[in-house]
Short mmCIF file of C-alpha atoms in Angstrom, two decimals:
data_model
loop_
_atom_site.label_atom_id
_atom_site.label_comp_id
_atom_site.label_asym_id
_atom_site.label_seq_id
_atom_site.Cartn_x
_atom_site.Cartn_y
_atom_site.Cartn_z
CA UNK F 1478 206.04 106.00 -19.45
CA UNK F 1479 205.83 103.08 -17.10
CA UNK F 1480 209.02 101.68 -15.68
CA UNK F 1481 210.54 98.76 -17.43
CA UNK F 1482 209.35 95.43 -16.05
CA UNK F 1483 211.97 93.39 -14.34
CA UNK F 1484 211.46 90.29 -16.45
CA UNK F 1485 215.00 90.23 -17.73
CA UNK F 1486 216.30 91.22 -14.37
CA UNK F 1487 214.67 88.22 -12.75
CA UNK F 1488 216.90 85.99 -14.74
CA UNK F 1489 219.85 88.35 -14.54
CA UNK F 1490 220.23 87.40 -10.91
CA UNK F 1491 223.02 84.89 -10.83
CA UNK F 1492 224.93 86.74 -13.51
CA UNK F 1493 228.00 88.87 -13.16
CA UNK F 1494 227.09 92.52 -12.79
CA UNK F 1495 227.59 94.55 -15.92
CA UNK F 1496 229.32 97.81 -16.62
CA UNK F 1497 226.34 100.16 -16.29
CA UNK F 1498 225.22 98.85 -12.90
CA UNK F 1499 228.76 99.04 -11.61
CA UNK F 1500 229.43 102.47 -13.04
CA UNK F 1501 226.21 103.88 -11.59
CA UNK F 1502 227.01 102.35 -8.23
CA UNK F 1503 230.47 103.94 -8.34
CA UNK F 1504 229.03 107.30 -9.35
CA UNK F 1505 226.62 107.21 -6.41
CA UNK F 1506 229.44 106.22 -4.06
CA UNK F 1507 231.71 108.95 -5.35
CA UNK F 1508 228.99 111.55 -4.92
CA UNK F 1509 228.02 110.31 -1.47
CA UNK F 1510 231.54 109.98 -0.13
CA UNK F 1511 232.61 113.35 -1.52
CA UNK F 1512 229.51 114.99 -0.06
CA UNK F 1513 230.23 113.49 3.35
CA UNK F 1514 233.87 114.58 3.13
CA UNK F 1515 232.90 118.11 2.14
CA UNK F 1516 230.39 118.33 4.95
CA UNK F 1517 233.02 117.06 7.37
CA UNK F 1518 235.49 119.73 6.25
CA UNK F 1519 232.80 122.37 6.56
CA UNK F 1520 231.99 121.15 10.06
CA UNK F 1521 235.66 121.26 11.03
CA UNK F 1522 235.98 124.81 9.66
CA UNK F 1523 232.92 125.85 11.63
CA UNK F 1524 234.23 124.38 14.87
CA UNK F 1525 237.72 125.88 14.37
CA UNK F 1526 236.21 129.28 13.68
CA UNK F 1527 234.12 129.10 16.83
CA UNK F 1528 236.98 127.91 19.02
CA UNK F 1529 239.86 130.00 17.68
CA UNK F 1530 238.07 132.76 15.87
CA UNK F 1531 240.16 132.14 12.75
CA UNK F 1532 238.59 131.25 9.44
CA UNK F 1533 239.89 128.06 7.87
CA UNK F 1534 239.54 127.58 4.14
CA UNK F 1535 240.08 124.31 2.36
CA UNK F 1536 241.09 124.07 -1.28
CA UNK F 1537 242.21 121.37 -3.68
CA UNK F 1538 245.75 122.66 -3.77
CA UNK F 1539 246.12 121.87 -0.09
CA UNK F 1540 248.03 118.59 0.06
CA UNK F 1541 246.47 117.77 3.42
CA UNK F 1542 243.01 118.00 1.91
CA UNK F 1543 244.02 115.67 -0.93
CA UNK F 1544 245.69 113.14 1.35
CA UNK F 1545 242.76 113.15 3.75
CA UNK F 1546 240.36 112.76 0.85
CA UNK F 1547 242.25 109.74 -0.52
CA UNK F 1548 242.40 108.22 2.94
CA UNK F 1549 238.68 108.80 3.40
CA UNK F 1550 237.89 107.23 0.04
CA UNK F 1551 240.01 104.22 0.89
CA UNK F 1552 238.21 103.90 4.22
CA UNK F 1553 234.79 104.35 2.62
CA UNK F 1554 235.28 101.66 0.00
CA UNK F 1555 237.56 99.35 1.98
CA UNK F 1556 235.38 99.32 5.07
CA UNK F 1557 232.18 98.77 3.05
CA UNK F 1558 233.63 95.91 1.02
CA UNK F 1559 235.27 94.32 4.05
CA UNK F 1560 232.19 94.46 6.26
CA UNK F 1561 229.30 93.77 3.90
CA UNK F 1562 230.71 93.27 0.43
CA UNK F 1563 228.98 96.34 -0.89
CA UNK F 1564 229.01 100.07 -0.65
CA UNK F 1565 226.01 102.38 -0.42
CA UNK F 1566 225.92 102.77 -4.19
CA UNK F 1567 226.23 99.04 -4.76
CA UNK F 1568 223.34 98.44 -2.37
CA UNK F 1569 221.26 100.93 -4.33
CA UNK F 1570 222.01 99.16 -7.61
CA UNK F 1571 221.72 95.71 -6.08
CA UNK F 1572 225.20 94.42 -6.76
CA UNK F 1573 227.67 92.87 -4.36
CA UNK F 1574 231.32 91.91 -4.16
CA UNK F 1575 231.83 88.21 -3.59
CA UNK F 1576 234.78 85.90 -3.74
CA UNK F 1577 235.50 84.55 -7.23
CA UNK F 1578 234.06 81.18 -6.21
CA UNK F 1579 230.85 82.75 -4.90
CA UNK F 1580 231.48 82.67 -1.18
CA UNK F 1581 231.21 85.82 0.86
CA UNK F 1582 234.36 87.88 0.47
CA UNK F 1583 236.55 87.91 3.56
CA UNK F 1584 237.35 91.32 5.09
CA UNK F 1585 240.95 91.15 3.93
CA UNK F 1586 239.80 90.78 0.33
CA UNK F 1587 237.75 93.91 0.72
CA UNK F 1588 240.77 95.77 2.00
CA UNK F 1589 243.02 94.41 -0.78
CA UNK F 1590 240.40 95.35 -3.35
CA UNK F 1591 240.32 98.90 -2.03
CA UNK F 1592 244.14 99.06 -2.04
CA UNK F 1593 244.55 97.88 -5.65
CA UNK F 1594 241.48 99.70 -6.90
CA UNK F 1595 243.50 102.77 -8.01
CA UNK F 1596 245.63 100.50 -10.22
CA UNK F 1597 242.74 100.17 -12.63
CA UNK F 1598 242.76 103.96 -12.99
CA UNK F 1599 246.52 104.32 -13.18
CA UNK F 1600 246.78 102.05 -16.23
CA UNK F 1601 244.87 104.62 -18.29
CA UNK F 1602 241.65 103.01 -17.21
CA UNK F 1603 242.56 99.79 -18.98
CA UNK F 1604 242.07 97.94 -15.72
CA UNK F 1605 238.35 98.41 -16.12
CA UNK F 1606 238.28 96.91 -19.59
CA UNK F 1607 237.86 93.50 -18.00
CA UNK F 1608 234.34 94.46 -16.96
CA UNK F 1609 233.45 94.61 -20.63
CA UNK F 1610 235.50 91.88 -22.23
CA UNK F 1611 236.38 89.43 -19.48
CA UNK F 1612 234.07 86.41 -19.31
CA UNK F 1613 233.34 86.95 -15.64
CA UNK F 1614 233.32 90.74 -15.95
CA UNK F 1615 236.19 91.10 -13.54
CA UNK F 1616 238.28 94.25 -13.56
CA UNK F 1617 241.98 94.29 -12.77
CA UNK F 1618 241.37 94.95 -9.08
CA UNK F 1619 238.90 92.05 -9.03
CA UNK F 1620 241.49 89.70 -10.52
CA UNK F 1621 244.14 90.79 -8.02
CA UNK F 1622 241.83 90.62 -5.00
CA UNK F 1623 240.18 87.37 -6.15
CA UNK F 1624 236.73 88.90 -6.19
CA UNK F 1625 233.81 89.27 -8.57
CA UNK F 1626 230.75 91.50 -8.61
CA UNK F 1627 227.34 89.88 -9.03
CA UNK F 1628 223.72 90.95 -8.97
CA UNK F 1629 222.25 90.39 -5.53
CA UNK F 1630 218.87 92.10 -5.52
CA UNK F 1631 215.63 90.21 -5.29
CA UNK F 1632 214.51 90.73 -8.85
CA UNK F 1633 211.73 88.18 -8.51
CA UNK F 1634 210.11 90.22 -5.75
CA UNK F 1635 210.64 93.36 -7.81
CA UNK F 1636 208.83 91.79 -10.74
CA UNK F 1637 205.91 90.76 -8.55
CA UNK F 1638 205.74 94.31 -7.19
CA UNK F 1639 205.75 95.63 -10.75
CA UNK F 1640 202.96 93.28 -11.83
CA UNK F 1641 200.98 94.12 -8.71
CA UNK F 1642 201.24 97.84 -9.47
CA UNK F 1643 200.26 97.25 -13.09
CA UNK F 1644 197.29 95.14 -12.01
CA UNK F 1645 196.28 97.78 -9.47
CA UNK F 1646 196.30 100.45 -12.16
CA UNK F 1647 194.40 98.48 -14.77
CA UNK F 1648 191.90 96.70 -12.56
CA UNK F 1649 188.38 98.13 -12.69
CA UNK F 1650 186.91 98.58 -9.22
CA UNK F 1651 183.87 96.37 -8.56
CA UNK F 1652 181.58 99.34 -7.96
CA UNK F 1653 182.85 101.29 -10.92
CA UNK Z 344 127.99 51.77 -20.74
CA UNK Z 345 127.46 51.21 -24.43
CA UNK Z 346 126.93 47.82 -25.99
CA UNK Z 347 130.24 48.14 -27.78
CA UNK Z 348 132.16 48.66 -24.53
CA UNK Z 349 130.39 45.76 -22.90
CA UNK Z 350 131.88 43.50 -25.55
CA UNK Z 351 135.39 44.99 -25.94
CA UNK Z 352 136.36 45.38 -22.29
CA UNK Z 353 136.18 41.68 -21.38
CA UNK Z 354 137.97 40.86 -24.59
CA UNK Z 355 140.78 43.29 -23.82
CA UNK Z 356 141.13 41.94 -20.31
CA UNK Z 357 141.34 38.43 -21.63
CA UNK Z 358 143.90 39.44 -24.25
CA UNK Z 359 145.99 41.07 -21.52
CA UNK Z 360 145.97 37.90 -19.42
CA UNK Z 361 146.81 35.79 -22.44
CA UNK Z 362 149.70 38.05 -23.36
CA UNK Z 363 151.12 37.98 -19.83
CA UNK Z 364 150.86 34.25 -19.75
CA UNK Z 365 152.55 33.92 -23.12
CA UNK Z 366 155.37 36.20 -22.06
CA UNK Z 367 155.88 34.15 -18.90
CA UNK Z 368 156.01 30.98 -20.89
CA UNK Z 369 158.44 32.41 -23.41
CA UNK Z 370 160.74 33.79 -20.70
CA UNK Z 371 160.76 30.42 -18.98
CA UNK Z 372 161.82 28.79 -22.17
CA UNK Z 373 164.35 31.35 -23.42
CA UNK Z 374 167.87 31.49 -21.91
CA UNK Z 375 168.23 35.27 -21.58
CA UNK Z 376 171.94 35.11 -20.73
CA UNK Z 377 172.68 33.16 -23.87
CA UNK Z 378 170.57 35.58 -25.82
CA UNK Z 379 172.38 38.62 -24.45
CA UNK Z 380 175.74 37.07 -25.24
CA UNK Z 381 174.70 36.83 -28.87
CA UNK Z 382 173.90 40.53 -29.04
CA UNK Z 383 176.65 42.79 -30.42
CA UNK Z 384 176.42 45.57 -27.88
CA UNK Z 385 178.98 47.70 -29.68
CA UNK Z 386 176.97 47.63 -32.86
CA UNK Z 387 173.89 48.36 -30.85
CA UNK Z 388 175.47 51.32 -29.07
CA UNK Z 389 176.78 52.65 -32.35
CA UNK Z 390 173.21 53.11 -33.43
CA UNK Z 391 172.30 55.02 -30.31
CA UNK Z 392 172.47 58.81 -30.52
CA UNK Z 393 173.80 59.49 -27.04
CA UNK Z 394 173.72 63.24 -27.54
CA UNK Z 395 170.09 63.18 -28.42
CA UNK Z 396 169.49 60.98 -25.43
CA UNK Z 397 171.34 63.34 -23.11
CA UNK Z 398 169.54 66.32 -24.59
CA UNK Z 399 166.34 64.84 -23.33
CA UNK Z 400 167.69 64.51 -19.80
CA UNK Z 401 166.83 67.37 -17.47
CA UNK Z 402 170.15 67.59 -15.65
CA UNK Z 403 168.95 70.39 -13.42
CA UNK Z 404 166.05 68.35 -12.21
CA UNK Z 405 168.39 65.43 -11.71
CA UNK Z 406 170.85 67.48 -9.68
CA UNK Z 407 168.07 68.95 -7.58
CA UNK Z 408 167.38 65.48 -6.33
CA UNK Z 409 171.00 64.97 -5.31
CA UNK Z 410 172.01 65.97 -1.81
CA UNK Z 411 175.45 67.32 -2.59
CA UNK Z 412 176.22 67.98 1.06
CA UNK Z 413 175.53 64.37 1.87
CA UNK Z 414 177.81 63.29 -0.96
CA UNK Z 415 180.58 65.61 0.18
CA UNK Z 416 180.18 64.47 3.76
CA UNK Z 417 180.97 60.96 2.62
CA UNK Z 418 184.23 62.05 0.95
CA UNK Z 419 187.41 61.53 2.96
CA UNK Z 420 189.08 64.85 2.14
CA UNK Z 421 192.21 64.03 4.11
CA UNK Z 422 192.79 60.90 2.08
CA UNK Z 423 192.02 62.85 -1.06
CA UNK Z 424 194.50 65.61 -0.23
CA UNK Z 425 197.14 63.06 0.69
CA UNK Z 426 197.02 61.88 -2.89
CA UNK Z 427 197.44 65.39 -4.31
CA UNK Z 428 200.98 66.59 -4.98
CA UNK Z 429 200.55 70.18 -3.81
CA UNK Z 430 204.05 71.12 -4.93
CA UNK Z 431 203.31 69.90 -8.44
CA UNK Z 432 200.10 71.91 -8.44
CA UNK Z 433 201.90 75.02 -7.23
CA UNK Z 434 204.49 74.76 -9.99
CA UNK Z 435 201.66 75.00 -12.50
CA UNK Z 436 200.42 78.30 -11.07
CA UNK Z 437 201.38 81.30 -13.15
CA UNK Z 438 202.34 83.65 -10.36
CA UNK Z 439 202.60 86.57 -12.76
CA UNK Z 440 198.99 86.19 -13.85
CA UNK Z 441 197.91 85.53 -10.28
CA UNK Z 442 199.48 88.71 -9.00
CA UNK Z 443 198.37 90.76 -11.97
CA UNK Z 444 194.73 89.75 -12.01
CA UNK Z 445 193.78 89.01 -8.44
CA UNK Z 446 193.53 90.85 -5.15
CA UNK Z 447 196.84 89.30 -4.15
CA UNK Z 448 198.48 91.83 -6.44
CA UNK Z 449 196.62 94.66 -4.71
CA UNK Z 450 197.86 93.43 -1.35
CA UNK Z 451 201.44 93.38 -2.61
CA UNK Z 452 201.06 96.77 -4.25
CA UNK Z 453 199.67 98.34 -1.09
CA UNK Z 454 202.21 96.75 1.23
CA UNK Z 455 205.29 97.45 -0.86
CA UNK Z 456 204.29 100.09 -3.32
CA UNK Z 457 206.35 102.94 -1.97
CA UNK Z 458 207.67 105.50 -4.37
CA UNK Z 459 211.21 104.74 -3.27
CA UNK Z 460 210.93 101.00 -3.90
CA UNK Z 461 209.27 101.66 -7.24
CA UNK Z 462 212.08 104.01 -8.26
CA UNK Z 463 214.71 101.58 -7.02
CA UNK Z 464 213.15 98.68 -8.92
CA UNK Z 465 212.98 100.78 -12.06
CA UNK Z 466 216.58 101.98 -11.71
CA UNK Z 467 217.91 98.49 -11.11
CA UNK Z 468 215.88 96.99 -13.94
CA UNK Z 469 217.00 99.72 -16.28
CA UNK Z 470 220.63 99.25 -15.33
CA UNK Z 471 220.40 95.50 -15.86
CA UNK Z 472 218.79 96.07 -19.25
CA UNK Z 473 221.63 98.36 -20.29
CA UNK Z 474 224.17 95.89 -18.93
CA UNK Z 475 222.70 93.18 -21.11
CA UNK Z 476 222.51 95.41 -24.17
CA UNK Z 477 226.16 96.40 -23.86
CA UNK Z 478 227.11 92.80 -23.16
CA UNK Z 479 225.36 91.66 -26.33
CA UNK Z 480 227.28 94.26 -28.33
CA UNK Z 481 230.58 93.19 -26.84
CA UNK Z 482 229.87 89.49 -27.39
CA UNK Z 483 228.97 90.25 -31.00
CA UNK Z 484 232.08 92.36 -31.50
CA UNK Z 485 234.29 89.65 -30.02
CA UNK Z 486 232.43 87.01 -32.06
CA UNK Z 487 231.77 84.89 -29.02
CA UNK Z 488 229.23 82.14 -29.54
CA UNK Z 489 229.15 80.37 -26.20
CA UNK Z 490 226.99 81.90 -23.44
CA UNK Z 491 228.57 83.76 -20.58
CA UNK Z 492 229.42 81.72 -17.50
CA UNK Z 493 226.91 81.64 -14.69
CA UNK Z 494 227.81 83.72 -11.70
CA UNK Z 495 227.68 82.34 -8.19
CA UNK Z 496 224.41 83.20 -6.52
CA UNK Z 497 224.93 86.06 -4.13
CA UNK Z 498 222.77 86.29 -1.00
CA UNK Z 499 219.82 88.61 -1.35
CA UNK Z 500 219.22 91.48 1.00
CA UNK Z 501 218.49 90.03 4.40
CA UNK Z 502 219.78 86.60 3.51
CA UNK Z 503 222.74 85.14 5.31
CA UNK Z 504 225.86 85.02 3.20
CA UNK Z 505 226.96 81.51 2.25
CA UNK Z 506 229.76 80.25 4.40
CA UNK Z 507 233.16 79.86 2.87
CA UNK Z 508 233.90 76.24 1.94
CA UNK Z 509 236.46 74.39 4.03
CA UNK Z 510 240.04 74.68 2.81
CA UNK Z 511 240.22 71.07 1.56
CA UNK Z 512 236.92 71.24 -0.29
CA UNK Z 513 237.03 71.65 -4.05
CA UNK Z 514 236.36 75.22 -5.04
CA UNK Z 515 232.84 75.98 -6.17
CA UNK Z 516 232.90 77.06 -9.76
CA UNK Z 517 230.38 79.32 -11.36
CA UNK Z 518 228.98 76.34 -13.21
CA UNK Z 519 227.79 74.98 -9.87
CA UNK Z 520 225.44 77.88 -9.37
CA UNK Z 521 221.72 77.05 -9.17
CA UNK Z 522 220.19 76.18 -12.49
CA UNK Z 523 217.41 78.69 -12.05
CA UNK Z 524 219.94 81.43 -11.88
CA UNK Z 525 221.41 80.30 -15.18
CA UNK Z 526 218.19 80.69 -17.09
CA UNK Z 527 218.82 83.06 -19.92
CA UNK Z 528 216.70 86.18 -20.15
CA UNK Z 529 213.45 85.98 -22.05
CA UNK Z 530 213.48 89.04 -24.25
CA UNK Z 531 210.08 88.20 -25.71
CA UNK Z 532 208.46 88.81 -22.34
CA UNK Z 533 210.03 92.17 -21.80
CA UNK Z 534 208.24 94.95 -23.59
CA UNK Z 535 210.56 97.36 -25.27
CA UNK Z 536 211.08 100.60 -23.45
CA UNK Z 537 213.65 103.29 -23.09
CA UNK Z 538 215.54 101.19 -20.64
CA UNK Z 539 216.31 98.65 -23.33
CA UNK Z 540 217.37 101.23 -25.84
CA UNK Z 541 220.96 100.85 -26.78
CA UNK Z 542 222.95 103.44 -24.88
CA UNK Z 543 225.44 105.80 -26.42
CA UNK Z 544 229.04 104.81 -25.80
CA UNK Z 545 229.53 107.91 -23.73
CA UNK Z 546 226.92 106.75 -21.24
CA UNK Z 547 228.99 103.95 -19.84
CA UNK Z 548 232.63 104.10 -20.83
CA UNK Z 549 234.50 101.02 -19.79
CA UNK Z 550 237.10 103.03 -17.99
CA UNK Z 551 234.51 104.53 -15.70
CA UNK Z 552 232.65 101.40 -14.67
CA UNK Z 553 234.62 101.15 -11.59
CA UNK Z 554 233.08 99.46 -8.62
#
């Protein structure tokens, strides 16, 4: 099956990013950040074992592991939003955090967004309902931080690439 | 020469001279301009079968006699191009067809046809399709009639982010976003595929769409 042409996506640029794009971006971020954290812990264990000769094991019951993980997650998301308005996962899905009025989000908004982000979870996930029902698809943490998430990928170029590939596949070579 | 020819030839020559003389005399007497003005040219032309006339013209032979290079050399192309609104012409070009059916598409495909970019394009397009499907469901469930507000245009990859407006400037509202960005999707152009299939609710629970 050929991939879906980006016709709709061309015009989706300039719209608020929807729930699926945002969820997928978050899933990628969660996987990536957790993988990096796990690798970091493994590296620390390896170094400690070499230096002291003692084996260090990390588990989820260890409060230090949990606190460090939360701090790392806050850094991962907060730093990404503050510096570029998007995380690795958001870059993959082509969405970006901007200020509610469309200007680039200031670093402090990125930090605030990362700080209040857990609130949307703590309210039984109701904080995320805004992505579905709110007119500008803003979750609770978006409303508090004064941000919005929009599509930012060059869908027009993607469509031209798609058409070029389709044309390349269907075109009969001159000598054939 | 036969006896018959000896008689007819002088007679024919005389008749020819008489006819020429008569014609001269008539033309001197007749006011041709006045005569032409009395002719209904439209009625005359209506009786002419132009197609039949043109069918008898050997256009190829005609064109062979024309020195096209000499004609072109006399054309002031700069002046001609000055009169052409290139931008207006470009807006009429169907880029989709151009890319799909010409070598330009092959150039694009070869220069940017990596597997990664193809997969990324497909993933993004699929996600946007699902976003729109879910959004349509929600709008229908909430019985909303008016279209969703237009989002501010975010900078594309590699583009500089728009500067924040000065503090005393009126805030830019989503409605001020570029018109092109507000164009609604054209579902008729998008062939149906799995990506547009309505997802199961478990695929994208609202509480998990978290970025």
